[in-house]
XYZ file of C-alpha atoms in Angstrom:
228
model
C -0.052 -0.017 0.051
C 1.246 3.487 -0.854
C 2.121 5.832 1.964
C -0.564 8.293 0.778
C -3.274 5.727 0.823
C -2.259 4.476 4.219
C -2.457 7.932 5.727
C -5.764 8.707 4.071
C -7.204 5.459 5.445
C -5.826 6.044 8.923
C -7.298 9.507 8.885
C -10.679 8.200 7.855
C -10.584 5.601 10.620
C -9.647 8.122 13.262
C -12.333 10.493 12.111
C -14.960 7.654 12.172
C -13.870 6.613 15.697
C -14.094 10.158 16.915
C -17.555 10.669 15.420
C -18.722 7.410 17.141
C -17.296 8.588 20.493
C -19.183 11.870 20.068
C -22.465 10.084 19.230
C -22.081 7.796 22.165
C -21.346 10.620 24.584
C -24.495 12.507 23.333
C -26.580 9.468 23.615
C -25.414 9.015 27.164
C -26.214 12.516 28.071
C -29.667 12.197 26.512
C -30.670 8.912 28.067
C -28.701 8.777 31.228
C -30.944 11.144 33.062
C -34.380 10.894 31.721
C -36.312 12.326 34.570
C -36.576 15.700 32.907
C -40.318 16.050 33.099
C -40.425 17.136 36.688
C -40.516 20.690 35.504
C -39.490 21.990 38.951
C -40.351 20.435 42.223
C -42.888 22.964 43.069
C -44.818 20.747 45.476
C -41.993 20.236 47.914
C -42.922 21.792 51.323
C -46.565 22.622 50.783
C -46.363 24.793 53.762
C -49.089 27.069 54.836
C -47.161 30.286 54.751
C -44.461 29.201 57.146
C -44.916 29.151 60.838
C -43.463 32.466 61.942
C -46.117 35.174 62.015
C -45.759 38.824 63.062
C -49.186 40.429 63.166
C -50.742 39.408 59.879
C -47.471 39.011 57.887
C -46.289 35.479 57.179
C -42.663 34.717 56.666
C -40.971 31.942 54.641
C -42.624 28.688 53.628
C -43.532 27.350 50.195
C -47.071 27.234 48.937
C -48.814 25.618 45.979
C -51.926 26.799 44.281
C -55.221 25.090 43.967
C -53.953 22.953 41.172
C -50.886 20.885 42.110
C -47.830 21.414 39.813
C -47.250 17.636 39.697
C -48.226 17.204 36.110
C -44.611 17.469 35.066
C -45.130 20.486 32.777
C -42.769 23.440 32.307
C -42.318 26.174 34.894
C -42.204 30.010 34.544
C -40.555 32.070 37.235
C -41.888 35.388 38.429
C -40.074 37.609 40.931
C -42.205 39.397 43.551
C -40.914 42.763 44.525
C -37.318 42.324 43.210
C -34.864 44.748 44.667
C -37.565 46.213 46.958
C -39.580 47.431 43.914
C -43.412 47.261 43.903
C -43.568 45.181 40.766
C -43.827 41.677 39.503
C -41.066 40.677 37.164
C -42.140 39.919 34.491
C -45.519 41.505 34.998
C -47.032 39.930 31.847
C -46.588 36.185 31.310
C -47.807 34.076 28.284
C -47.752 30.382 28.760
C -49.201 27.149 27.370
C -51.879 25.207 29.249
C -50.404 22.989 31.919
C -47.533 25.394 32.684
C -46.764 26.116 36.318
C -46.015 29.769 37.356
C -43.857 30.018 40.365
C -43.751 33.344 42.293
C -40.772 33.988 44.498
C -40.756 36.791 47.081
C -37.708 39.043 46.944
C -39.034 41.660 49.362
C -41.535 41.817 52.205
C -45.244 42.396 52.603
C -46.633 41.154 49.275
C -49.330 38.757 48.217
C -51.248 37.658 45.089
C -54.961 38.375 44.803
C -56.784 37.429 41.461
C -58.716 40.277 39.962
C -60.229 38.440 36.954
C -59.906 34.999 35.370
C -61.573 32.868 32.619
C -64.836 31.236 33.331
C -64.525 27.703 34.698
C -61.208 28.341 36.400
C -60.904 28.578 40.225
C -57.596 30.354 40.907
C -57.524 31.861 44.394
C -54.059 33.245 44.678
C -52.061 33.089 47.919
C -53.960 31.483 50.715
C -55.726 33.541 53.325
C -57.573 36.853 53.147
C -56.478 39.637 50.884
C -54.929 41.334 53.841
C -52.506 38.558 54.498
C -49.060 39.119 53.115
C -45.837 37.152 52.829
C -42.210 38.045 53.158
C -38.812 37.407 51.477
C -38.182 33.732 50.797
C -41.736 32.663 50.409
C -42.756 30.954 47.143
C -46.225 30.278 45.621
C -47.001 28.111 42.600
C -50.039 27.451 40.490
C -50.561 25.302 37.383
C -52.775 27.046 34.771
C -54.869 24.728 32.574
C -57.824 26.834 31.418
C -56.964 29.140 28.454
C -57.627 32.819 28.864
C -56.096 35.817 30.766
C -55.663 35.897 34.478
C -55.155 39.306 36.051
C -53.944 39.768 39.651
C -52.448 42.363 42.036
C -50.741 42.799 45.320
C -53.307 44.061 47.775
C -51.059 46.431 49.881
C -49.542 47.893 46.804
C -52.311 47.846 44.168
C -52.564 51.587 44.231
C -48.814 51.785 43.416
C -49.464 49.678 40.292
C -48.175 46.350 41.481
C -50.244 44.265 39.096
C -49.638 41.280 36.798
C -51.212 39.035 34.289
C -50.980 35.388 33.111
C -52.174 34.604 29.517
C -52.735 30.955 28.862
C -52.964 30.007 25.172
C -52.413 27.086 22.923
C -48.881 27.089 21.433
C -47.151 28.433 24.549
C -45.273 31.558 25.153
C -45.182 34.420 22.686
C -44.240 37.145 25.121
C -43.181 37.717 28.658
C -39.919 35.970 28.519
C -41.128 32.468 27.673
C -40.017 29.361 29.543
C -36.838 28.882 31.281
C -33.991 26.916 29.669
C -33.132 23.783 31.648
C -29.905 23.811 33.510
C -27.764 20.713 32.498
C -26.601 20.158 36.047
C -30.219 20.450 37.493
C -31.164 17.909 34.930
C -28.637 15.475 36.379
C -26.314 15.432 33.334
C -22.711 15.044 34.439
C -20.956 18.249 33.402
C -17.866 16.285 32.570
C -19.564 14.770 29.579
C -19.431 18.183 27.788
C -15.680 18.148 28.087
C -15.661 14.671 26.492
C -17.465 16.038 23.498
C -15.078 19.048 23.190
C -12.090 16.730 23.399
C -13.422 14.431 20.736
C -14.005 17.367 18.319
C -10.420 18.704 18.958
C -9.060 15.099 18.255
C -10.929 15.089 14.918
C -9.524 18.487 13.954
C -5.989 17.502 14.917
C -6.306 14.225 12.930
C -7.322 16.073 9.782
C -4.629 18.671 10.137
C -2.031 16.098 10.806
C -3.073 14.065 7.759
C -3.098 17.100 5.457
C 0.389 18.270 6.353
C 1.826 14.799 6.340
C 0.458 14.302 2.811
C 1.608 17.642 1.611
C 5.050 17.976 3.107
C 5.968 14.454 4.448
C 5.725 12.411 1.231
C 8.863 10.421 0.527
C 10.577 11.653 -2.659
C 10.985 8.005 -3.782
C 7.253 7.176 -3.441
C 5.139 7.150 -6.574
C 2.847 10.089 -7.267
C 4.613 12.407 -4.796
C 3.668 16.053 -4.546
C 5.493 18.302 -6.946
């Protein structure tokens, strides 16, 4: 076999092996951790507004809405009073049916009171009367199934414009930031697997470059068909 043919064959084998390794690594990442449908464990700690109460203000604790987010759908995050502001961030959310919205308190003395909602739905907002508020660290989740627009407000700060809305429509989010992208580490995918893919691609590139320069500059002058 000529030296050129040998090097070409060796380069092809190396490239094929690297491609196989990449496919195997990707398959391992896709199938090794299939429990991706949890959508956010929003039901953990279905606390009733924590236990520490000062007057009518509850602190801490996790709360789920009237519909449990155990269906495994996607989750949309909304910040309540970020940076001490009297706002929901984002204030308008558009989601697909079956999506869970998770509100996280980032400042004190806020609540969620529905103002209007589609017929047939029974969203009640945060538990307790409209005068009951929650403080930093509290979370509240609700899974929306009925299509339409849900409007809500924070009772103590309604006059300051602390209002929001959730639009549920077929086809999912078209505004309001959409759904969150999954974090590979939260999905359970070993982060080292990404380095395996990068290393495999580098090996392929190095193999191609080595073969090219060997064929172009390393051909023996006594071999047939050498480069001129």
